Tab-separated table of C-alpha atoms in Angstrom:
chain	number	residue	atom	x	y	z
S	508	MET	CA	34.364	-75.965	-32.167
S	509	SER	CA	36.790	-73.596	-30.445
S	510	SER	CA	36.328	-69.835	-30.620
S	511	PRO	CA	38.337	-67.893	-33.162
S	512	PRO	CA	41.651	-66.615	-31.841
S	513	LEU	CA	42.223	-62.983	-31.124
S	514	GLY	CA	45.017	-61.369	-33.038
S	515	ARG	CA	46.037	-59.885	-36.356
S	516	LYS	CA	43.880	-61.027	-39.269
S	517	SER	CA	45.638	-62.946	-42.053
S	518	HIS	CA	45.362	-61.621	-45.619
S	519	GLU	CA	44.320	-64.085	-48.289
S	520	GLY	CA	46.518	-64.251	-51.318
S	521	SER	CA	49.662	-62.993	-49.582
S	522	GLY	CA	52.317	-65.439	-50.635
S	523	ASN	CA	55.242	-64.180	-48.566
S	524	ALA	CA	55.285	-63.682	-44.821
S	525	SER	CA	57.912	-61.376	-43.380
S	526	ASP	CA	60.105	-62.322	-40.452
S	527	SER	CA	58.244	-59.817	-38.251
S	528	ASP	CA	54.960	-61.649	-38.927
S	529	SER	CA	56.426	-64.887	-37.574
S	530	GLU	CA	57.411	-63.108	-34.387
S	531	ASP	CA	53.932	-61.784	-33.591
S	532	GLU	CA	52.716	-62.024	-30.015
S	533	PRO	CA	50.842	-65.250	-29.276
S	534	THR	CA	47.080	-65.039	-29.743
S	535	LEU	CA	44.469	-66.194	-27.236
S	536	PRO	CA	41.047	-67.694	-27.915
S	537	LEU	CA	38.109	-65.385	-27.243
S	538	ASN	CA	36.536	-67.749	-24.709
S	539	GLN	CA	39.386	-67.114	-22.271
S	540	PHE	CA	38.042	-63.564	-21.883
S	541	TYR	CA	34.428	-64.593	-21.296
S	542	PRO	CA	34.558	-63.978	-17.503
S	543	TYR	CA	35.390	-60.319	-18.201
S	544	ILE	CA	33.184	-59.478	-21.184
S	545	ARG	CA	30.003	-61.470	-20.518
S	546	CYS	CA	27.088	-60.620	-18.237
S	547	ALA	CA	26.601	-63.078	-15.357
S	548	LEU	CA	22.822	-62.560	-15.507
S	549	CYS	CA	22.037	-63.206	-19.178
S	550	CYS	CA	25.333	-64.985	-20.074
S	551	GLY	CA	25.594	-62.843	-23.210
S	552	PHE	CA	28.226	-60.301	-24.170
S	553	LEU	CA	27.919	-57.044	-22.258
S	554	ILE	CA	25.549	-54.462	-23.745
S	555	ASP	CA	25.576	-50.984	-22.153
S	556	ALA	CA	28.049	-52.254	-19.538
S	557	THR	CA	27.079	-51.013	-16.068
S	558	THR	CA	29.214	-51.441	-12.937
S	559	ILE	CA	28.174	-51.606	-9.275
S	560	THR	CA	30.308	-49.043	-7.434
S	561	GLU	CA	30.348	-51.038	-4.172
S	562	CYS	CA	32.013	-54.185	-5.562
S	563	LEU	CA	32.930	-53.300	-9.199
S	564	HIS	CA	31.033	-56.226	-10.760
S	565	THR	CA	29.658	-55.402	-14.202
S	566	PHE	CA	26.463	-56.443	-16.001
S	567	CYS	CA	24.298	-55.403	-18.934
S	568	LYS	CA	22.372	-52.286	-17.951
S	569	SER	CA	18.958	-53.780	-18.634
S	570	CYS	CA	19.862	-56.973	-16.726
S	571	ILE	CA	21.037	-55.262	-13.525
S	572	VAL	CA	18.137	-52.788	-13.525
S	573	LYS	CA	15.657	-55.663	-13.727
S	574	HIS	CA	17.536	-57.536	-10.974
S	575	PHE	CA	17.345	-54.573	-8.583
S	576	PHE	CA	13.558	-54.497	-8.747
S	577	TYR	CA	13.444	-57.615	-6.554
S	578	SER	CA	16.798	-57.588	-4.748
S	579	ASN	CA	19.280	-55.084	-3.312
S	580	LYS	CA	22.303	-57.419	-3.506
S	581	CYS	CA	24.964	-57.915	-6.153
S	582	PRO	CA	24.140	-61.058	-8.203
S	583	THR	CA	27.797	-62.122	-8.126
S	584	CYS	CA	29.054	-61.503	-4.577
S	585	SER	CA	25.773	-60.851	-2.676
S	586	ILE	CA	27.045	-57.631	-1.122
S	587	ILE	CA	24.235	-55.225	-0.157
S	588	VAL	CA	24.528	-52.499	-2.792
S	589	HIS	CA	22.175	-50.068	-1.003
S	590	GLN	CA	19.603	-50.709	1.711
S	591	THR	CA	16.700	-49.155	-0.206
S	592	GLN	CA	17.889	-47.698	-3.550
S	593	PRO	CA	20.511	-49.970	-5.178
S	594	LEU	CA	20.111	-48.146	-8.515
S	595	TYR	CA	21.894	-45.169	-6.899
S	596	ASN	CA	25.137	-47.179	-6.847
S	597	ILE	CA	25.546	-48.213	-10.479
S	598	ARG	CA	27.534	-46.385	-13.157
S	599	PRO	CA	28.049	-46.891	-16.922
S	600	ASP	CA	31.399	-48.456	-17.783
S	601	ARG	CA	32.106	-47.025	-21.245
S	602	GLN	CA	35.730	-48.153	-21.325
S	603	LEU	CA	34.774	-51.784	-20.803
S	604	GLN	CA	31.984	-51.500	-23.376
S	605	ASP	CA	34.472	-50.142	-25.930
S	606	ILE	CA	36.726	-53.135	-25.229
S	607	VAL	CA	33.805	-55.537	-25.745
S	608	TYR	CA	32.965	-53.890	-29.079
S	609	LYS	CA	36.592	-54.196	-30.206
S	610	MET	CA	36.789	-57.868	-29.230
S	611	VAL	CA	33.353	-58.762	-30.612
S	612	PRO	CA	32.869	-56.338	-33.547
S	613	PHE	CA	29.547	-57.768	-34.738
S	614	LEU	CA	27.856	-56.506	-31.552
S	615	GLU	CA	28.371	-52.868	-32.516
S	616	GLU	CA	27.414	-53.641	-36.124
S	617	ARG	CA	24.112	-55.114	-34.961
S	618	LYS	CA	23.443	-52.052	-32.862
S	619	GLU	CA	24.034	-49.850	-35.901
S	620	GLN	CA	21.741	-52.074	-38.004
S	621	MET	CA	18.996	-51.668	-35.428
S	622	CYS	CA	19.358	-47.858	-35.466
S	623	ASN	CA	19.281	-47.800	-39.271
S	624	PHE	CA	16.173	-50.004	-39.294
S	625	TYR	CA	14.230	-47.452	-37.271
S	626	LYS	CA	15.627	-44.409	-39.091
S	627	GLU	CA	14.764	-45.800	-42.539
S	628	ARG	CA	11.163	-46.168	-41.414
S	629	GLY	CA	10.948	-42.731	-39.837
S	630	LEU	CA	10.652	-44.180	-36.319
S	631	ASP	CA	12.322	-43.033	-33.122
S	632	VAL	CA	15.350	-45.096	-32.161
S	633	PRO	CA	14.604	-46.864	-28.848
S	634	LYS	CA	16.546	-45.546	-25.891
S	635	PRO	CA	18.503	-47.890	-23.582
S	636	VAL	CA	16.114	-50.144	-21.707
S	637	ILE	CA	15.019	-48.805	-18.322
S	638	VAL	CA	12.500	-50.969	-16.529
S	639	SER	CA	9.838	-49.024	-14.653
S	640	PRO	CA	7.688	-50.489	-11.890
S	641	PRO	CA	4.074	-51.110	-12.906
S	642	CYS	CA	1.714	-48.150	-12.578
S	643	PRO	CA	-1.014	-48.253	-9.887
S	644	ALA	CA	-3.764	-48.784	-12.468
S	645	VAL	CA	-2.043	-51.899	-13.808
S	646	ILE	CA	-1.490	-53.228	-10.286
S	647	LYS	CA	-5.179	-52.814	-9.407
S	648	ARG	CA	-6.228	-54.592	-12.593
S	649	GLN	CA	-3.808	-57.450	-11.892
S	650	LYS	CA	-5.138	-57.832	-8.351
S	651	LYS	CA	-8.675	-58.131	-9.677
S	652	ASP	CA	-7.594	-60.818	-12.115
S	653	ASN	CA	-5.549	-62.608	-9.403
S	654	VAL	CA	-2.472	-62.564	-11.630
S	655	PRO	CA	0.872	-62.879	-9.791
S	656	GLN	CA	2.833	-59.629	-9.998
S	657	SER	CA	6.532	-58.980	-10.363
S	658	VAL	CA	7.094	-56.034	-8.075
S	659	PHE	CA	9.929	-54.853	-5.851
S	660	THR	CA	9.891	-56.710	-2.540
S	661	VAL	CA	11.380	-55.167	0.602
S	662	PRO	CA	14.713	-56.842	1.435
S	663	PRO	CA	14.605	-58.878	4.682
S	664	GLU	CA	17.442	-56.769	6.111
S	665	LEU	CA	15.031	-53.832	6.405
S	666	ASP	CA	13.102	-55.382	9.268
S	667	VAL	CA	12.014	-52.337	11.301
S	668	SER	CA	9.303	-49.891	10.237
S	669	LEU	CA	9.420	-46.456	11.896
S	670	LEU	CA	6.871	-43.735	12.459
S	671	LEU	CA	8.668	-40.480	13.319
S	672	GLU	CA	6.468	-38.037	15.235
S	673	PHE	CA	7.672	-34.450	15.657
S	674	VAL	CA	6.617	-33.036	19.054
S	675	GLY	CA	7.999	-29.515	18.631
S	676	ALA	CA	11.026	-27.291	18.964
S	677	GLU	CA	12.370	-25.246	21.866
S	678	GLU	CA	11.954	-21.493	21.716
S	679	GLY	CA	14.791	-19.938	19.749
S	680	ILE	CA	15.020	-22.732	17.205
S	681	CYS	CA	13.691	-21.753	13.799
S	682	ASN	CA	14.409	-22.001	10.071
S	683	TYR	CA	14.038	-25.764	9.919
S	684	LYS	CA	12.153	-27.689	7.262
S	685	PRO	CA	9.223	-29.955	8.135
S	686	LEU	CA	9.901	-33.682	8.090
S	687	GLU	CA	7.941	-34.813	5.043
S	688	ARG	CA	8.934	-38.472	5.255
S	689	ARG	CA	7.541	-39.744	8.564
S	690	TYR	CA	7.370	-43.418	7.602
S	691	VAL	CA	10.759	-45.098	7.174
S	692	ARG	CA	11.823	-48.730	6.845
S	693	VAL	CA	15.335	-49.485	8.067
S	694	SER	CA	17.580	-52.261	9.306
S	695	GLY	CA	17.185	-53.289	12.930
S	696	GLU	CA	20.972	-52.889	13.250
S	697	ALA	CA	20.638	-49.138	12.668
S	698	THR	CA	21.054	-47.045	15.813
S	699	VAL	CA	19.267	-44.050	17.269
S	700	ARG	CA	22.221	-42.006	16.008
S	701	HIS	CA	21.344	-42.985	12.435
S	702	VAL	CA	17.773	-41.821	13.000
S	703	GLU	CA	19.047	-38.503	14.341
S	704	LEU	CA	21.315	-38.012	11.312
S	705	PHE	CA	18.386	-38.784	9.011
S	706	ILE	CA	16.240	-36.169	10.784
S	707	ARG	CA	19.046	-33.607	10.694
S	708	ARG	CA	19.537	-34.028	6.970
S	709	LYS	CA	15.871	-33.938	6.039
S	710	MET	CA	15.043	-30.962	8.278
S	711	GLU	CA	18.336	-29.154	7.484
S	712	LEU	CA	19.125	-28.513	11.156
S	713	SER	CA	21.997	-26.338	12.336
S	714	PRO	CA	24.803	-27.806	14.505
S	715	SER	CA	23.501	-25.826	17.492
S	716	CYS	CA	20.291	-27.840	17.436
S	717	GLN	CA	20.046	-31.117	19.347
S	718	VAL	CA	17.630	-33.929	18.456
S	719	ASP	CA	16.176	-35.863	21.397
S	720	VAL	CA	14.476	-39.128	20.471
S	721	VAL	CA	11.916	-40.704	22.804
S	722	CYS	CA	10.174	-44.087	22.637
S	723	GLY	CA	7.275	-44.365	25.058
S	724	ASP	CA	8.583	-42.863	28.296
S	725	HIS	CA	12.235	-43.577	27.519
S	726	LEU	CA	14.777	-41.043	26.266
S	727	LEU	CA	16.960	-43.077	23.917
S	728	ASP	CA	20.744	-43.161	23.811
S	729	HIS	CA	22.570	-42.752	20.531
S	730	TYR	CA	24.262	-46.154	20.694
S	731	GLN	CA	21.036	-48.173	21.053
S	732	SER	CA	20.018	-50.193	18.000
S	733	LEU	CA	16.414	-50.004	16.857
S	734	LYS	CA	16.017	-53.754	17.380
S	735	GLU	CA	17.116	-53.337	20.996
S	736	VAL	CA	14.678	-50.455	21.464
S	737	GLN	CA	11.828	-52.496	19.992
S	738	ASN	CA	12.588	-55.500	22.208
S	739	PHE	CA	13.088	-53.364	25.334
S	740	VAL	CA	9.947	-51.258	25.077
S	741	GLY	CA	7.774	-54.059	23.685
S	742	GLU	CA	4.266	-53.819	22.278
S	743	ASP	CA	3.660	-50.444	23.937
S	744	ALA	CA	5.985	-48.827	21.390
S	745	LEU	CA	4.194	-50.297	18.377
S	746	GLN	CA	1.318	-48.781	16.444
S	747	ASP	CA	-0.069	-50.960	13.643
S	748	GLY	CA	3.276	-52.756	13.470
S	749	LEU	CA	5.284	-49.498	13.369
S	750	LEU	CA	7.880	-48.538	15.967
S	751	VAL	CA	6.789	-45.047	17.046
S	752	LEU	CA	9.599	-42.619	17.874
S	753	HIS	CA	8.844	-39.092	19.091
S	754	PHE	CA	11.523	-36.460	18.649
S	755	GLY	CA	11.962	-32.857	19.667
S	756	LEU	CA	14.479	-30.120	18.945
S	757	VAL	CA	16.366	-28.377	21.745
S	758	LEU	CA	19.411	-26.124	21.936
S	759	SER	CA	22.545	-28.211	22.239
S	760	ASP	CA	23.705	-26.598	25.496
S	761	LEU	CA	20.412	-27.411	27.286
S	762	LYS	CA	18.814	-30.664	28.376
S	763	ILE	CA	15.144	-31.585	28.532
């Protein structure tokens, strides 16, 4: 059976149709709009429509949040949404959700029925679904029971683990924050320049301060990728599987 057409509803019992009614715009079946109003993950109509800012593909909020707990790529086009925090790059699409509600009115009616169900019983109306990773206590219990877990796995693109060791700052450099995040997992295509920018941002360094990054006995150049550094220095640069980078702060007009 084909889907009901979209258009002006007919009124039962109206015997006469005006000339303007016969000249109405042609109507289209609802299923022609399915690619735009259905979620590619659950194949249902969009609920709490949420769009990925990198590629503008849209999904149900609960569906895309669940998806990002085990992948950092768009389900439709496979673009990397964010290397480590894909949830940073999604936004609610209220305009599209309003369109879905207008085209499929019973969706909004069901949502209202659900709210009324809880209110009539003096219960709190559930908020939009946000999936949280399991708490440590639950994980420990699952490990003891040998039950497979559904947890966020590190994307294969993030193939280099760093340990950033601060060796000190030159005299005259002050008012910088300590680097609280010493362990970082990044793509091997990232360069030493990316590491320097990360350090600058986290330590809130002034432009007059220069960051020198050393691996083993080698002062690294900004253009070198971390994969190249790891291959060049070899096992001597690794500590428990981590690529150890030492860095120091000097004044930009001086060299170590």
